[in-house]
Amino acid sequence: MKKVNDEYEPLMVVNKNPDEDIVVLSKENWDSIQETIRLMSNEYLSDKVLSGIEQVKQRNVEQHQLVEDEDV
């Protein structure tokens, strides 16, 4: 379980019947998957994410300074 949490390494638990196999994930990994599903199932957000990925691929990006909370 430590490896599952520390290294984001899923653990496969196999049964005699392959249809009953299970995968154990860390909660953080599970939450990440759920967030990805949420984003990609929302057409507006999905388009934004895919557009951003395309901009990075085309190197159409700019670097900005991060804003600290107290500066907002």
Short mmCIF file of N, CA and C in Angstrom, two decimals:
data_model
loop_
_atom_site.label_atom_id
_atom_site.label_comp_id
_atom_site.label_asym_id
_atom_site.label_seq_id
_atom_site.Cartn_x
_atom_site.Cartn_y
_atom_site.Cartn_z
N MET A 1 0.83 -1.19 0.00
CA MET A 1 0.00 0.00 0.00
C MET A 1 0.88 1.26 0.00
N LYS A 2 2.02 1.18 0.67
CA LYS A 2 2.91 2.34 0.70
C LYS A 2 3.35 2.73 -0.72
N LYS A 3 3.68 1.72 -1.53
CA LYS A 3 4.08 1.99 -2.91
C LYS A 3 2.93 2.61 -3.70
N VAL A 4 1.73 2.16 -3.45
CA VAL A 4 0.55 2.73 -4.12
C VAL A 4 0.44 4.21 -3.81
N ASN A 5 0.63 4.58 -2.54
CA ASN A 5 0.52 5.98 -2.13
C ASN A 5 1.73 6.81 -2.50
N ASP A 6 2.92 6.29 -2.26
CA ASP A 6 4.14 7.08 -2.44
C ASP A 6 4.57 7.21 -3.89
N GLU A 7 4.32 6.19 -4.69
CA GLU A 7 4.83 6.19 -6.06
C GLU A 7 3.72 6.20 -7.11
N TYR A 8 2.49 6.40 -6.67
CA TYR A 8 1.35 6.40 -7.59
C TYR A 8 1.32 5.14 -8.44
N GLU A 9 1.74 4.04 -7.84
CA GLU A 9 1.80 2.75 -8.53
C GLU A 9 0.54 1.95 -8.23
N PRO A 10 -0.34 1.76 -9.22
CA PRO A 10 -1.55 0.96 -8.99
C PRO A 10 -1.19 -0.47 -8.61
N LEU A 11 -2.03 -1.08 -7.82
CA LEU A 11 -1.84 -2.46 -7.40
C LEU A 11 -2.95 -3.30 -8.03
N MET A 12 -2.56 -4.28 -8.82
CA MET A 12 -3.54 -5.17 -9.46
C MET A 12 -3.74 -6.38 -8.56
N VAL A 13 -4.99 -6.64 -8.23
CA VAL A 13 -5.34 -7.82 -7.45
C VAL A 13 -6.06 -8.76 -8.40
N VAL A 14 -5.42 -9.89 -8.68
CA VAL A 14 -5.98 -10.82 -9.67
C VAL A 14 -6.72 -11.97 -8.99
N ASN A 15 -7.74 -12.41 -9.65
CA ASN A 15 -8.55 -13.54 -9.20
C ASN A 15 -8.49 -14.65 -10.24
N LYS A 16 -9.01 -15.80 -9.87
CA LYS A 16 -9.06 -16.91 -10.84
C LYS A 16 -9.88 -16.50 -12.06
N ASN A 17 -10.94 -15.77 -11.82
CA ASN A 17 -11.77 -15.25 -12.91
C ASN A 17 -11.28 -13.83 -13.22
N PRO A 18 -10.67 -13.61 -14.39
CA PRO A 18 -10.13 -12.29 -14.73
C PRO A 18 -11.17 -11.17 -14.68
N ASP A 19 -12.44 -11.50 -14.84
CA ASP A 19 -13.49 -10.49 -14.77
C ASP A 19 -13.66 -9.95 -13.35
N GLU A 20 -13.06 -10.61 -12.38
CA GLU A 20 -13.17 -10.19 -10.99
C GLU A 20 -11.89 -9.53 -10.48
N ASP A 21 -10.92 -9.28 -11.36
CA ASP A 21 -9.71 -8.57 -10.97
C ASP A 21 -10.07 -7.15 -10.53
N ILE A 22 -9.27 -6.59 -9.64
CA ILE A 22 -9.49 -5.21 -9.21
C ILE A 22 -8.17 -4.46 -9.21
N VAL A 23 -8.25 -3.14 -9.21
CA VAL A 23 -7.08 -2.28 -9.16
C VAL A 23 -7.23 -1.38 -7.95
N VAL A 24 -6.15 -1.28 -7.16
CA VAL A 24 -6.14 -0.41 -5.98
C VAL A 24 -5.30 0.81 -6.34
N LEU A 25 -5.87 2.00 -6.12
CA LEU A 25 -5.19 3.27 -6.39
C LEU A 25 -5.13 4.09 -5.13
N SER A 26 -4.18 5.03 -5.09
CA SER A 26 -4.16 5.99 -3.99
C SER A 26 -5.38 6.91 -4.13
N LYS A 27 -5.81 7.50 -3.03
CA LYS A 27 -6.94 8.43 -3.08
C LYS A 27 -6.60 9.62 -3.97
N GLU A 28 -5.36 10.09 -3.89
CA GLU A 28 -4.94 11.23 -4.70
C GLU A 28 -5.04 10.89 -6.19
N ASN A 29 -4.61 9.70 -6.55
CA ASN A 29 -4.71 9.26 -7.94
C ASN A 29 -6.17 9.13 -8.36
N TRP A 30 -6.99 8.55 -7.50
CA TRP A 30 -8.43 8.42 -7.77
C TRP A 30 -9.07 9.79 -7.97
N ASP A 31 -8.76 10.73 -7.09
CA ASP A 31 -9.32 12.08 -7.19
C ASP A 31 -8.90 12.74 -8.51
N SER A 32 -7.66 12.52 -8.92
CA SER A 32 -7.17 13.07 -10.18
C SER A 32 -7.96 12.51 -11.37
N ILE A 33 -8.19 11.22 -11.36
CA ILE A 33 -8.97 10.58 -12.43
C ILE A 33 -10.39 11.14 -12.46
N GLN A 34 -11.00 11.29 -11.30
CA GLN A 34 -12.36 11.82 -11.23
C GLN A 34 -12.42 13.25 -11.75
N GLU A 35 -11.41 14.07 -11.42
CA GLU A 35 -11.37 15.45 -11.90
C GLU A 35 -11.20 15.48 -13.42
N THR A 36 -10.37 14.61 -13.96
CA THR A 36 -10.19 14.53 -15.41
C THR A 36 -11.50 14.16 -16.09
N ILE A 37 -12.21 13.20 -15.54
CA ILE A 37 -13.51 12.80 -16.09
C ILE A 37 -14.48 13.98 -16.04
N ARG A 38 -14.50 14.70 -14.92
CA ARG A 38 -15.39 15.85 -14.78
C ARG A 38 -15.07 16.92 -15.83
N LEU A 39 -13.79 17.23 -15.98
CA LEU A 39 -13.39 18.25 -16.95
C LEU A 39 -13.72 17.83 -18.38
N MET A 40 -13.43 16.60 -18.71
CA MET A 40 -13.61 16.16 -20.08
C MET A 40 -15.07 15.88 -20.43
N SER A 41 -15.92 15.74 -19.43
CA SER A 41 -17.34 15.53 -19.71
C SER A 41 -18.10 16.85 -19.84
N ASN A 42 -17.44 17.96 -19.53
CA ASN A 42 -18.02 19.29 -19.69
C ASN A 42 -17.46 19.86 -21.00
N GLU A 43 -18.33 20.04 -21.98
CA GLU A 43 -17.87 20.44 -23.31
C GLU A 43 -17.06 21.74 -23.29
N TYR A 44 -17.52 22.74 -22.53
CA TYR A 44 -16.81 24.02 -22.47
C TYR A 44 -15.41 23.83 -21.89
N LEU A 45 -15.31 23.14 -20.74
CA LEU A 45 -14.02 22.93 -20.10
C LEU A 45 -13.11 22.04 -20.94
N SER A 46 -13.69 21.02 -21.55
CA SER A 46 -12.92 20.12 -22.41
C SER A 46 -12.31 20.89 -23.58
N ASP A 47 -13.09 21.76 -24.20
CA ASP A 47 -12.58 22.57 -25.31
C ASP A 47 -11.43 23.46 -24.85
N LYS A 48 -11.55 24.04 -23.65
CA LYS A 48 -10.49 24.90 -23.11
C LYS A 48 -9.21 24.11 -22.89
N VAL A 49 -9.34 22.93 -22.29
CA VAL A 49 -8.17 22.08 -22.03
C VAL A 49 -7.51 21.67 -23.34
N LEU A 50 -8.29 21.17 -24.28
CA LEU A 50 -7.74 20.72 -25.56
C LEU A 50 -7.13 21.87 -26.36
N SER A 51 -7.73 23.05 -26.27
CA SER A 51 -7.18 24.23 -26.93
C SER A 51 -5.83 24.60 -26.31
N GLY A 52 -5.74 24.53 -25.00
CA GLY A 52 -4.48 24.82 -24.31
C GLY A 52 -3.39 23.83 -24.69
N ILE A 53 -3.74 22.57 -24.78
CA ILE A 53 -2.77 21.55 -25.18
C ILE A 53 -2.27 21.83 -26.59
N GLU A 54 -3.18 22.19 -27.47
CA GLU A 54 -2.80 22.50 -28.86
C GLU A 54 -1.89 23.72 -28.91
N GLN A 55 -2.16 24.74 -28.09
CA GLN A 55 -1.29 25.93 -28.05
C GLN A 55 0.12 25.56 -27.60
N VAL A 56 0.22 24.69 -26.61
CA VAL A 56 1.54 24.25 -26.14
C VAL A 56 2.27 23.48 -27.24
N LYS A 57 1.56 22.60 -27.93
CA LYS A 57 2.18 21.83 -29.01
C LYS A 57 2.72 22.74 -30.11
N GLN A 58 2.00 23.84 -30.37
CA GLN A 58 2.41 24.79 -31.40
C GLN A 58 3.37 25.85 -30.85
N ARG A 59 3.74 25.71 -29.59
CA ARG A 59 4.63 26.65 -28.90
C ARG A 59 4.07 28.07 -28.91
N ASN A 60 2.76 28.17 -28.91
CA ASN A 60 2.07 29.46 -28.86
C ASN A 60 1.74 29.78 -27.41
N VAL A 61 2.80 30.03 -26.62
CA VAL A 61 2.63 30.26 -25.18
C VAL A 61 3.45 31.47 -24.75
N GLU A 62 3.09 32.04 -23.61
CA GLU A 62 3.82 33.15 -23.01
C GLU A 62 4.10 32.82 -21.56
N GLN A 63 5.21 33.35 -21.05
CA GLN A 63 5.56 33.14 -19.65
C GLN A 63 5.10 34.36 -18.86
N HIS A 64 4.50 34.12 -17.69
CA HIS A 64 4.02 35.19 -16.83
C HIS A 64 4.52 34.97 -15.41
N GLN A 65 4.64 36.04 -14.66
CA GLN A 65 4.99 35.94 -13.24
C GLN A 65 3.75 35.49 -12.48
N LEU A 66 3.97 34.64 -11.49
CA LEU A 66 2.86 34.22 -10.64
C LEU A 66 2.46 35.36 -9.71
N VAL A 67 1.19 35.46 -9.42
CA VAL A 67 0.67 36.49 -8.52
C VAL A 67 0.48 35.86 -7.15
N GLU A 68 1.01 36.48 -6.12
CA GLU A 68 0.85 35.99 -4.75
C GLU A 68 -0.53 36.38 -4.24
N ASP A 69 -1.08 35.61 -3.31
CA ASP A 69 -2.40 35.88 -2.75
C ASP A 69 -2.52 37.29 -2.20
N GLU A 70 -1.47 37.77 -1.52
CA GLU A 70 -1.56 39.10 -0.92
C GLU A 70 -1.54 40.22 -1.95
N ASP A 71 -1.13 39.91 -3.20
CA ASP A 71 -1.10 40.92 -4.27
C ASP A 71 -2.45 41.06 -4.97
N VAL A 72 -3.37 40.15 -4.72
CA VAL A 72 -4.65 40.15 -5.43
C VAL A 72 -5.61 41.08 -4.75
#
